Coordinates of C-alpha atoms and ligand atoms in Angstrom, one line a residue:
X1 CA -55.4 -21.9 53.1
X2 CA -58.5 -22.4 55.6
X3 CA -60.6 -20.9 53.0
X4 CA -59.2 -23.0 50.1
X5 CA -59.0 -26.3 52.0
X6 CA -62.9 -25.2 53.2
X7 CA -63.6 -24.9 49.1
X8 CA -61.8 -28.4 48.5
X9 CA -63.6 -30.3 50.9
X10 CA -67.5 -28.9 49.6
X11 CA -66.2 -29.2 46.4
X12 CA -67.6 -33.3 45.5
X13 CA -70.8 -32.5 47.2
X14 CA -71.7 -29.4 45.3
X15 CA -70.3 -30.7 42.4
X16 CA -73.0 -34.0 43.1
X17 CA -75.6 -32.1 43.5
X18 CA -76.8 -31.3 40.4
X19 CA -79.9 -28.6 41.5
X20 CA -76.9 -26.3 43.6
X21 CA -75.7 -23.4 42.2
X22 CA -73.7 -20.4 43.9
X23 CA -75.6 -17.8 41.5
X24 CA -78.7 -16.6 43.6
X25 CA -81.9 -15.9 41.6
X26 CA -80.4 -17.7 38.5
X27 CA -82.0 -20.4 37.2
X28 CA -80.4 -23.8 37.5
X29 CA -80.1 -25.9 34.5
X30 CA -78.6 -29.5 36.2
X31 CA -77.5 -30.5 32.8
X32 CA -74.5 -28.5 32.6
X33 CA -71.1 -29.2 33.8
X34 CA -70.3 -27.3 36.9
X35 CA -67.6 -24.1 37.2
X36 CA -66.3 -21.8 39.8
X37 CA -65.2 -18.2 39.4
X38 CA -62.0 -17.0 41.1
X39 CA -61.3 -13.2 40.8
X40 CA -57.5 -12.7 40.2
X41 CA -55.9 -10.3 42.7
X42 CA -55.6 -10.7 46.3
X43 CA -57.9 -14.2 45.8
X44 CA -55.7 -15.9 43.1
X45 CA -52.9 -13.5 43.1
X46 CA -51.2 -12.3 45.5
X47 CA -49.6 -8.5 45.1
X48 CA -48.6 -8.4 48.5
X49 CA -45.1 -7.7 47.5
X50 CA -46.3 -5.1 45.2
X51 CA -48.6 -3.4 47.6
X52 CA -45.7 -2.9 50.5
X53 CA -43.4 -1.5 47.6
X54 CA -45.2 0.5 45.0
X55 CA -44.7 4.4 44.9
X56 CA -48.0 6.1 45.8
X57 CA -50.5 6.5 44.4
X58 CA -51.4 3.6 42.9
X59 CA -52.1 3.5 39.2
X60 CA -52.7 0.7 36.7
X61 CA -49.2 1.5 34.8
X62 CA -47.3 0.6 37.9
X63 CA -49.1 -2.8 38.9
X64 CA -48.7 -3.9 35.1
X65 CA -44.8 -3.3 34.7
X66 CA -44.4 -5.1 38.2
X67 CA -46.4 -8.1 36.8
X68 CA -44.1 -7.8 33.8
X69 CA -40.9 -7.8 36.0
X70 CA -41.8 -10.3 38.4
X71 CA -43.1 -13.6 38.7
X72 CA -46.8 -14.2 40.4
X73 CA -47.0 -15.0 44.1
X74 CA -50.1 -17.5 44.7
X75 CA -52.4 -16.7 47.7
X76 CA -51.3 -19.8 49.8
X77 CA -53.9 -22.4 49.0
X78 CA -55.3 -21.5 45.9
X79 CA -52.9 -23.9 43.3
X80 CA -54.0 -26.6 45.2
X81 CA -57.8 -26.1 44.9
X82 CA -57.9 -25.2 41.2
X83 CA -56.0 -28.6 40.3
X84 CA -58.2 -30.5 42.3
X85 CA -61.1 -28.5 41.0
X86 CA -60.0 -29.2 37.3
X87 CA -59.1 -33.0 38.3
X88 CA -62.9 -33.2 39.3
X89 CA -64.0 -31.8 36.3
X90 CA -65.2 -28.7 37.2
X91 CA -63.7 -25.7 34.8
X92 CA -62.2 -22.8 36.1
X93 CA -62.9 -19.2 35.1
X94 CA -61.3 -16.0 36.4
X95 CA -63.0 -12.7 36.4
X96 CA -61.0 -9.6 36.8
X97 CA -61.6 -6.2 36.8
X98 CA -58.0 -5.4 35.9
X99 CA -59.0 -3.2 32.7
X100 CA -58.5 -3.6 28.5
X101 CA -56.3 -0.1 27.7
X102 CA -54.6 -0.5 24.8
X103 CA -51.3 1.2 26.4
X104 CA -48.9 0.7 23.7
X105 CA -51.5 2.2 20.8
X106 CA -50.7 -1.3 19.2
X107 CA -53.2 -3.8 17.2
X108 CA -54.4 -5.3 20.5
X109 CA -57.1 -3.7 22.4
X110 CA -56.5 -5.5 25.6
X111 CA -52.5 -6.9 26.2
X112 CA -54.0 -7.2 30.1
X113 CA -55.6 -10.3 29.0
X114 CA -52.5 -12.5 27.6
X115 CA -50.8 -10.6 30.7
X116 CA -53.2 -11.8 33.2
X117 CA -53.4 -15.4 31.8
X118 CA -49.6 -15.1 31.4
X119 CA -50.0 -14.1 35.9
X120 CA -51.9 -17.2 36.4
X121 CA -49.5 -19.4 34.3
X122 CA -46.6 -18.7 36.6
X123 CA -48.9 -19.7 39.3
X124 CA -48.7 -23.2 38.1
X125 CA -52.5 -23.5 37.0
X126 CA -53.2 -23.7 33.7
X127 CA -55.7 -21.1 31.6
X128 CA -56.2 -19.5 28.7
X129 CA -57.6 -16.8 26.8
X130 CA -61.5 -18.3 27.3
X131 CA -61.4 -18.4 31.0
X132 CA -60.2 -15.2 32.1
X133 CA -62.5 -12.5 32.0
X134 CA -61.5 -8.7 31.8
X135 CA -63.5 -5.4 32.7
X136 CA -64.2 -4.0 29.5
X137 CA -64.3 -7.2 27.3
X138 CA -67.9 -7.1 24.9
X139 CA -68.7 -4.6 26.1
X140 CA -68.7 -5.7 30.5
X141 CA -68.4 -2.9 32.7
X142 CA -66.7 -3.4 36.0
X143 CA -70.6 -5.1 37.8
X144 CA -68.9 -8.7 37.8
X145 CA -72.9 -9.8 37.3
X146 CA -72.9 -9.6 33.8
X147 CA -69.9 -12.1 33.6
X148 CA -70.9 -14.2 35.9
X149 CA -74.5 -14.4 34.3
X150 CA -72.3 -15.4 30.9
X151 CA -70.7 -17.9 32.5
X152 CA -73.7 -19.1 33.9
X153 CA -75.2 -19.2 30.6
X154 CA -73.2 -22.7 29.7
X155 CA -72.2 -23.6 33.2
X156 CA -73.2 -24.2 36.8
X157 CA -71.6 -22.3 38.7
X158 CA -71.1 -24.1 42.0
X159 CA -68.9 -21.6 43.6
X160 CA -67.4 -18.3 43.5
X161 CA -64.4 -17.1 45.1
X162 CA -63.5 -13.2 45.8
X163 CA -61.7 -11.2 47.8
X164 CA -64.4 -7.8 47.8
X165 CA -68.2 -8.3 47.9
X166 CA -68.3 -7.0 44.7
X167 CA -66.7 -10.4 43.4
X168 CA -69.8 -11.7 44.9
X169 CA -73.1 -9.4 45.0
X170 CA -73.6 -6.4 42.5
X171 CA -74.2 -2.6 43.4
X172 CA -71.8 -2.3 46.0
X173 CA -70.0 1.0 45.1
X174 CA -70.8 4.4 45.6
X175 CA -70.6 4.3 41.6
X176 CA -73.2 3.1 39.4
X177 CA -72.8 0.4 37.1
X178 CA -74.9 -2.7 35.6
X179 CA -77.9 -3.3 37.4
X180 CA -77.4 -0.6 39.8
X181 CA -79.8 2.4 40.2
X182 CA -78.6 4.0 43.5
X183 CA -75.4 4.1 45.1
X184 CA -74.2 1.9 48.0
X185 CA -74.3 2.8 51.3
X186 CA -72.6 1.0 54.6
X187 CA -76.1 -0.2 55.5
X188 CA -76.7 -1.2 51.8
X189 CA -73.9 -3.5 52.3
X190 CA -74.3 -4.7 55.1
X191 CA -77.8 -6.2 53.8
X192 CA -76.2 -7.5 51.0
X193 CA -74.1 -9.9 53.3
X194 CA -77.4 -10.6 55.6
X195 CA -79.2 -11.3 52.4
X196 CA -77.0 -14.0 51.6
X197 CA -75.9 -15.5 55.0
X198 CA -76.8 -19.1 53.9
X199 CA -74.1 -19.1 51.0
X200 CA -70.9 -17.7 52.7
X201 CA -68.7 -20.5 53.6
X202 CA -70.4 -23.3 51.4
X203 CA -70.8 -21.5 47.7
X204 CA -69.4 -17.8 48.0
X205 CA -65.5 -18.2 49.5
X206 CA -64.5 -14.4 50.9
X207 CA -60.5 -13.9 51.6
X208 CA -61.2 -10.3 52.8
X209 CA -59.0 -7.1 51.3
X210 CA -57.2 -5.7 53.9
X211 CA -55.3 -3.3 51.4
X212 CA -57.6 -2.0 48.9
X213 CA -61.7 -2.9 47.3
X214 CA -64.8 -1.6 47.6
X215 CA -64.9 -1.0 51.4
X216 CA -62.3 2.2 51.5
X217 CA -64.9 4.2 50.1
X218 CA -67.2 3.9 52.9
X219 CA -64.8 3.9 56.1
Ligands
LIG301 MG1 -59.5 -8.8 44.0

């Protein structure tokens, strides 16, 4: 809640000030209308319930039939900043790296997206199809960069809202993908967040993982 009610009260300022953007190095084009990215779990969603109860270890397959069998759980704050967001004009996209598989072998090569906008829905925010962004979609591979660049390409994007530096910054995994040419390392991290000091708080929103992300792989 401290983080969204944080986000609400920058949001008329940045959303003013037409040369801000939350996208570092990306040109800012003031004439279009401004957008925030939220990833989905643990910042929009919260699988707390999920993550105390699921049989180890954890696989796709089990979080998807839990979403199926129960309704979403908001993280506290977050309903509230996306309808004031949307009530100030500013659009809303999601990007997730919950994956397309085509589980069922059935015509539709991703049922995670209609199930992840279906999430949100019971959230009480509204979406659809156009603003929530999957891992594997044209061709995106898990770097969150590449969707946040194409959502930069008709928006501003004034803030961006994560719960793993990787919803945030690229080439933080030991793994390589998008831009990345060498794997992360603590210290790679750590001057990732440094690099960026100016934006955290006003512009990048962090709710930090306590369960799962990016991090496990370098305690
Ligand atoms: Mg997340």
């Amino acid at each position: 809640m401290q983080v969204y009610q944080a986000a609400e009260r920058d949001l008329p300022s940045l959303v003013a000030d037409d040369s801000w953007s939350a996208m570092p190095g990306h040109p800012v084009d003031p004439a279009l209308p401004p957008a925030v990215i939220l990833d989905v779990d643990e910042t929009t969603i919260s699988n707390a319930k999920f993550q105390i109860a699921f049989e180890r270890p954890m696989e796709q397959w089990k979080l998807e039939k839990w979403n199926d069998e129960h309704i979403s759980d908001p993280v506290p704050g977050v309903v509230r900043f996306v309808n004031a967001a949307q009530a100030a004009g500013v659009t809303v996209f999601f990007v997730t790296n919950r994956p397309c598989d085509n589980r069922d072998n059935g015509p539709d090569p991703c049922p995670q997206k209609k199930d992840t906008v279906r999430d949100i829905g019971e959230l009480g925010i509204s979406t659809d199809e156009d603003h929530v962004l999957l891992a594997g979609e044209n061709g995106w591979d898990r770097a969150k960069i590449a969707r946040r660049k194409f959502v930069a390409e008709t928006h501003r994007v004034i803030m961006i809202f994560g719960d793993d530096l990787g919803d945030f910054a690229p080439c933080v995994r030991i793994s390589l993908y998008g831009p990345c040419t060498a794997p992360a390392s603590k210290e790679s991290r750590a001057q990732l967040v440094w690099e960026h000091q100016e934006l955290w708080g006003r512009g990048w929103y962090i709710l930090p993982g306590p369960m799962h992300g990016s991090w496990t792989s370098f305690r």
